[in-house]
Amino acid sequence: MEKSLNKQDSSILNSKQKNFLFKCVVMLCIIVLYIAHLMPQYENTFTATLVDKVDRLCSIDGPKIVLIGNSNVAFGFNSELIEQEMGMPVVNMGLYGGLGNLFHDNMIGYNVHEGDIYVVSHCTYWNEGKIENYIAAWATVENHKELWKLIPKNEYISMVKSFPAYVKKMSVNHSSMKDIGAGEGYTRDIINEYGDVAVQREHKASSERRDIWAPITSAAEFDVLNEWNRYLEERGAKMVVSSFPVYYDNWPSDDAYMDTYQQDLVDGLDCDVISYWKDYAYPKEYFYDTEYHLTNEGAEVRTKQLIEDLKAWQNAQK
Amino acid sequence: MLFNSIDFLFFIVIVLGIFYLLPQKLKMCWILVMSYVFYATWNIKYVLLLLSTTVVTYVAGIGVSKRQEVDRSQTGLRKIIVAITVIIGVFAIGFYKYADFAVGNFNRLLNIAGSSKHFEVMEIIMPVGISFYVLQSLGYVIDVYRGKIEAEKNILIYGLFVSFFPQISSGPIGRAGDLIPQFRQKVVFDTDRIKDGLITFAYGLFLKMVVADNISIYVTRAHENFNTVSGMELLMAVILFSIQIYCDFYGYSLMALGCGRMMQIELMQNFKQPYLQDSIRGFWRGWHISLTSWFTDYLYIPLGGNRKGKVRKCINTMIVFLVSGLWHGAAWHYIFWGGINGVLMVLEEFVRQPIESFVRKLKIATDSKAWKLTKIAFVFAMMSFAWLFFRADSFGEAIYILKSIAHDFRAGWFLTQNCFDSFGASLNVVIILVSIIVMTVVDYLQNTGRDVKRMIFGQQTVYRWLIYLLLLYVIVCWGAYGEEFEQTRFIYFEF
């Protein structure tokens, strides 16, 4: 009898215990509501341009050219010119290096059509999907659920761990943009309808850094891109790799190193590498505020080179 | 896995959730398994060390106890068992903690002697918490030997006593007589204790993440650049470090206490407002109580304590503090820190009466608040001086800092713009200042016998919830963590 009473005691919560659990739930709800009230906090910053880019990407029903990569892509092309020359709509998906290559690669999966051409231009091929700046990643995806799938699966835990830091930033330091890869003037409205950074850009001394890293490659990174290449080919689309702009005046490695790097790309990737790095090597005057961001003039030169490379590649396909 | 990490948040939620769902018989087994999982997250290889410490002291406890039961005259053999156990324990700590220190000093001696011989340091990674759980288990064996407690027969219960996860990494060093009976008691879902545990944990988190970690930015920068920053900034760093180490370790201890309380286990209080005490002795009665009382019971008293005259008492005090210094770290500046504290204790013992009579002659109202405050400030200054040797990376660095402070001393600096600017952003000043004031007020209230938790729980629901939410908000928004701030370990994890 006593045993059964004890059993009953332990299985049924008394009102005090129920009340406690209810309060815990209410507390959690308050926290969730507070965070929901704060989000989205970075709708006007550069990283929020991704929302517009994805909108454009998803809105194009038919073959298109999609430029994939970090901010070297956003600051590096005149998509309108590409569209005129290639006769296909163009979307510039270039965003921010701190988000990692895989984050950018995942943009490929949004809206694939037969005949699409995905031009990938990473500055290096080694980071194996790592997000370098988690606060920036949170500030980018915020509560835009359609962007959450860009987070690499192996980064879910790190993203969860960095969530309090993002909440803290939203609550206390939301106006400081530098740590989310958006310095002064990096706002959502600096891009045009294609996704290119379209503001006037002249050479700045801040681009003349000496601690530039030469690109390196890794098999894991190639595996990711080859997987995407297969995915695209199955849907009748194509992936090609093009060079990033090389700050030739300050470049840390010699030409032989870069030739080896180029050969590694050709050997390791299943898709075509359509450009030769040296065609994208520019003097410092072509660089805007960092070693990968081009001035308007630099972007113009690079765009023409890409068009030339794309046409040559298309001709070779025929 | 640090208490102030998201990993631990998930860990504790899972541990507690399952703990309360499991039947009574399995609850402690679950905590034991989780304690080993917790320990394995630091370094899985050292789980074996924890296990062997448990087995050795468990067997020793049984051995000592059985002898006691069978033949009380065989105290010699029991003594040998205790001695062997203590030697094994000390050897374990010695090997992992002091081997490289010993080799380094031996090399230095060889160098002085002109020998070209040089022994390679082994670069041993010290197992987290070894200084704590070895002392705890040695205390158990000695207590069984002394007949204070019965030997624990159930190895699972004993294993939990040694490895209980809230306390394994940095204490409090528990006593078997207090803890083991609690592992046997029936656990009920007591919401009052869980609430108490939660708020204790949250306040500990506040002390660690908001006070200690924000201060550590200033202190670390000052010590890393001690030969370039001004003497006054160094003085500020010295003062702030006293607060940092208190909030860091007290914060950890509160989190441990809170975790234990959520599982209906009451751990030993490790701090009792040490900086509000008006004597060095008072400070040590309130600082790291579990270690101080361990050394008192198992070192100071066996050495003779205060039973063999004043001189012997002073010698014993010095021994205890030097050992305590060495326990804290394998470096001379820790030993020196222990020595300074020993000297302060001894000096206080000798000068207390002359000073009291001198004060009486001056007709100072010794019961006035101003006099008490003066004494508290003096003790704080003395302890800060001692902490400098604790924090500095070398003896030379500490001396350099002292010289720099003496050379550059300007009391008015604390009210200048330079002082504020040395903190970087003005928000940092606000955070540090406000959080120190909150901590001091709470300590003051506790010191005057008021239970702050009871005061909070006694408020109306609205105010109570505002306090909870404010505490949470302050931890999340003012806490030093995130990308720009590398998560720091608790200072006492190094010991």
PDB file of C-alpha atoms in Angstrom, chain B residues 33-157:
ATOM      1  CA  VAL B  33      28.231   8.389 -15.311  1.00  0.00           C
ATOM      2  CA  MET B  34      27.672  12.038 -16.203  1.00  0.00           C
ATOM      3  CA  SER B  35      30.474  13.098 -13.877  1.00  0.00           C
ATOM      4  CA  TYR B  36      32.856  10.848 -15.783  1.00  0.00           C
ATOM      5  CA  VAL B  37      31.502  12.165 -19.093  1.00  0.00           C
ATOM      6  CA  PHE B  38      32.052  15.703 -17.805  1.00  0.00           C
ATOM      7  CA  TYR B  39      35.607  14.853 -16.802  1.00  0.00           C
ATOM      8  CA  ALA B  40      36.288  13.086 -20.090  1.00  0.00           C
ATOM      9  CA  THR B  41      35.424  16.261 -22.006  1.00  0.00           C
ATOM     10  CA  TRP B  42      38.647  17.765 -20.640  1.00  0.00           C
ATOM     11  CA  ASN B  43      40.929  14.898 -21.474  1.00  0.00           C
ATOM     12  CA  ILE B  44      39.654  11.377 -21.881  1.00  0.00           C
ATOM     13  CA  LYS B  45      43.048   9.860 -21.023  1.00  0.00           C
ATOM     14  CA  TYR B  46      42.912  11.250 -17.512  1.00  0.00           C
ATOM     15  CA  VAL B  47      39.673   9.441 -16.740  1.00  0.00           C
ATOM     16  CA  LEU B  48      41.922   6.524 -15.864  1.00  0.00           C
ATOM     17  CA  LEU B  49      43.753   8.673 -13.348  1.00  0.00           C
ATOM     18  CA  LEU B  50      40.460   9.660 -11.757  1.00  0.00           C
ATOM     19  CA  LEU B  51      39.384   6.039 -11.708  1.00  0.00           C
ATOM     20  CA  SER B  52      42.653   4.845 -10.189  1.00  0.00           C
ATOM     21  CA  THR B  53      42.541   7.597  -7.539  1.00  0.00           C
ATOM     22  CA  THR B  54      39.042   6.412  -6.684  1.00  0.00           C
ATOM     23  CA  VAL B  55      40.006   2.736  -6.514  1.00  0.00           C
ATOM     24  CA  VAL B  56      43.206   3.306  -4.514  1.00  0.00           C
ATOM     25  CA  THR B  57      41.535   5.515  -1.892  1.00  0.00           C
ATOM     26  CA  TYR B  58      38.432   3.307  -1.792  1.00  0.00           C
ATOM     27  CA  VAL B  59      40.555   0.224  -1.072  1.00  0.00           C
ATOM     28  CA  ALA B  60      42.658   2.182   1.428  1.00  0.00           C
ATOM     29  CA  GLY B  61      39.500   3.351   3.177  1.00  0.00           C
ATOM     30  CA  ILE B  62      38.202  -0.208   3.446  1.00  0.00           C
ATOM     31  CA  GLY B  63      41.625  -1.418   4.576  1.00  0.00           C
ATOM     32  CA  VAL B  64      41.926   1.175   7.265  1.00  0.00           C
ATOM     33  CA  SER B  65      38.366   0.594   8.382  1.00  0.00           C
ATOM     34  CA  LYS B  66      38.594  -3.222   8.472  1.00  0.00           C
ATOM     35  CA  ARG B  67      41.705  -3.073  10.561  1.00  0.00           C
ATOM     36  CA  GLN B  68      39.886  -0.775  12.896  1.00  0.00           C
ATOM     37  CA  GLU B  69      37.042  -3.246  13.243  1.00  0.00           C
ATOM     38  CA  VAL B  70      39.111  -6.428  13.586  1.00  0.00           C
ATOM     39  CA  ASP B  71      41.981  -5.372  15.728  1.00  0.00           C
ATOM     40  CA  ARG B  72      42.235  -1.932  17.237  1.00  0.00           C
ATOM     41  CA  SER B  73      45.776  -2.563  18.426  1.00  0.00           C
ATOM     42  CA  GLN B  74      47.129  -2.768  14.895  1.00  0.00           C
ATOM     43  CA  THR B  75      47.325   0.971  14.475  1.00  0.00           C
ATOM     44  CA  GLY B  76      50.802   0.649  12.997  1.00  0.00           C
ATOM     45  CA  LEU B  77      49.548  -1.181   9.933  1.00  0.00           C
ATOM     46  CA  ARG B  78      46.685   1.246   9.510  1.00  0.00           C
ATOM     47  CA  LYS B  79      49.167   4.092   9.726  1.00  0.00           C
ATOM     48  CA  ILE B  80      51.238   2.458   7.005  1.00  0.00           C
ATOM     49  CA  ILE B  81      48.189   2.144   4.752  1.00  0.00           C
ATOM     50  CA  VAL B  82      47.345   5.800   5.295  1.00  0.00           C
ATOM     51  CA  ALA B  83      50.952   6.825   4.727  1.00  0.00           C
ATOM     52  CA  ILE B  84      51.197   4.817   1.491  1.00  0.00           C
ATOM     53  CA  THR B  85      47.926   6.310   0.248  1.00  0.00           C
ATOM     54  CA  VAL B  86      49.074   9.823   1.069  1.00  0.00           C
ATOM     55  CA  ILE B  87      52.407   9.175  -0.662  1.00  0.00           C
ATOM     56  CA  ILE B  88      50.621   7.864  -3.770  1.00  0.00           C
ATOM     57  CA  GLY B  89      48.326  10.895  -3.795  1.00  0.00           C
ATOM     58  CA  VAL B  90      51.132  13.375  -3.267  1.00  0.00           C
ATOM     59  CA  PHE B  91      53.196  11.571  -5.904  1.00  0.00           C
ATOM     60  CA  ALA B  92      50.313  11.825  -8.399  1.00  0.00           C
ATOM     61  CA  ILE B  93      49.977  15.564  -7.808  1.00  0.00           C
ATOM     62  CA  GLY B  94      53.749  15.913  -7.704  1.00  0.00           C
ATOM     63  CA  PHE B  95      54.309  14.108 -10.979  1.00  0.00           C
ATOM     64  CA  TYR B  96      51.637  15.864 -12.998  1.00  0.00           C
ATOM     65  CA  LYS B  97      52.051  19.268 -11.456  1.00  0.00           C
ATOM     66  CA  TYR B  98      55.597  19.657 -10.250  1.00  0.00           C
ATOM     67  CA  ALA B  99      57.804  17.314 -12.299  1.00  0.00           C
ATOM     68  CA  ASP B 100      58.597  19.926 -14.930  1.00  0.00           C
ATOM     69  CA  PHE B 101      59.061  22.578 -12.264  1.00  0.00           C
ATOM     70  CA  ALA B 102      61.503  20.325 -10.424  1.00  0.00           C
ATOM     71  CA  VAL B 103      63.401  19.471 -13.608  1.00  0.00           C
ATOM     72  CA  GLY B 104      63.604  23.157 -14.546  1.00  0.00           C
ATOM     73  CA  ASN B 105      64.992  24.086 -11.141  1.00  0.00           C
ATOM     74  CA  PHE B 106      67.389  21.168 -11.172  1.00  0.00           C
ATOM     75  CA  ASN B 107      68.695  22.327 -14.553  1.00  0.00           C
ATOM     76  CA  ARG B 108      69.141  25.809 -13.139  1.00  0.00           C
ATOM     77  CA  LEU B 109      71.135  24.412 -10.226  1.00  0.00           C
ATOM     78  CA  LEU B 110      73.287  22.397 -12.616  1.00  0.00           C
ATOM     79  CA  ASN B 111      73.834  25.531 -14.615  1.00  0.00           C
ATOM     80  CA  ILE B 112      74.919  27.457 -11.521  1.00  0.00           C
ATOM     81  CA  ALA B 113      77.238  24.615 -10.593  1.00  0.00           C
ATOM     82  CA  GLY B 114      78.823  24.941 -14.020  1.00  0.00           C
ATOM     83  CA  SER B 115      77.587  21.632 -15.365  1.00  0.00           C
ATOM     84  CA  SER B 116      76.625  21.389 -19.020  1.00  0.00           C
ATOM     85  CA  LYS B 117      74.209  18.557 -18.277  1.00  0.00           C
ATOM     86  CA  HIS B 118      70.619  19.367 -19.033  1.00  0.00           C
ATOM     87  CA  PHE B 119      67.481  17.308 -18.440  1.00  0.00           C
ATOM     88  CA  GLU B 120      64.585  17.668 -20.837  1.00  0.00           C
ATOM     89  CA  VAL B 121      61.312  18.893 -19.340  1.00  0.00           C
ATOM     90  CA  MET B 122      58.479  16.476 -20.023  1.00  0.00           C
ATOM     91  CA  GLU B 123      55.840  19.105 -20.811  1.00  0.00           C
ATOM     92  CA  ILE B 124      53.196  17.174 -18.917  1.00  0.00           C
ATOM     93  CA  ILE B 125      49.608  18.339 -19.365  1.00  0.00           C
ATOM     94  CA  MET B 126      48.151  18.640 -15.902  1.00  0.00           C
ATOM     95  CA  PRO B 127      44.878  16.778 -15.422  1.00  0.00           C
ATOM     96  CA  VAL B 128      42.073  19.189 -14.599  1.00  0.00           C
ATOM     97  CA  GLY B 129      41.111  19.139 -10.942  1.00  0.00           C
ATOM     98  CA  ILE B 130      43.842  16.729  -9.800  1.00  0.00           C
ATOM     99  CA  SER B 131      44.807  18.999  -6.895  1.00  0.00           C
ATOM    100  CA  PHE B 132      41.200  19.035  -5.770  1.00  0.00           C
ATOM    101  CA  TYR B 133      40.008  15.472  -6.076  1.00  0.00           C
ATOM    102  CA  VAL B 134      43.231  13.957  -4.751  1.00  0.00           C
ATOM    103  CA  LEU B 135      43.053  16.145  -1.636  1.00  0.00           C
ATOM    104  CA  GLN B 136      39.372  15.295  -1.236  1.00  0.00           C
ATOM    105  CA  SER B 137      40.001  11.553  -1.429  1.00  0.00           C
ATOM    106  CA  LEU B 138      43.057  11.738   0.854  1.00  0.00           C
ATOM    107  CA  GLY B 139      40.912  13.632   3.349  1.00  0.00           C
ATOM    108  CA  TYR B 140      38.435  10.752   3.204  1.00  0.00           C
ATOM    109  CA  VAL B 141      41.107   8.117   3.964  1.00  0.00           C
ATOM    110  CA  ILE B 142      42.474  10.166   6.861  1.00  0.00           C
ATOM    111  CA  ASP B 143      38.971  10.709   8.242  1.00  0.00           C
ATOM    112  CA  VAL B 144      38.314   6.960   8.101  1.00  0.00           C
ATOM    113  CA  TYR B 145      41.646   6.335   9.786  1.00  0.00           C
ATOM    114  CA  ARG B 146      40.813   8.853  12.487  1.00  0.00           C
ATOM    115  CA  GLY B 147      37.492   7.132  12.993  1.00  0.00           C
ATOM    116  CA  LYS B 148      35.550  10.269  12.123  1.00  0.00           C
ATOM    117  CA  ILE B 149      33.577   8.420   9.464  1.00  0.00           C
ATOM    118  CA  GLU B 150      32.888   4.865   8.421  1.00  0.00           C
ATOM    119  CA  ALA B 151      34.532   3.589   5.261  1.00  0.00           C
ATOM    120  CA  GLU B 152      32.161   3.684   2.303  1.00  0.00           C
ATOM    121  CA  LYS B 153      31.426   0.174   1.087  1.00  0.00           C
ATOM    122  CA  ASN B 154      29.537   1.095  -2.044  1.00  0.00           C
ATOM    123  CA  ILE B 155      32.133   1.949  -4.672  1.00  0.00           C
ATOM    124  CA  LEU B 156      29.560   3.720  -6.825  1.00  0.00           C
ATOM    125  CA  ILE B 157      28.689   6.118  -4.023  1.00  0.00           C
TER     126      ILE B 157
END
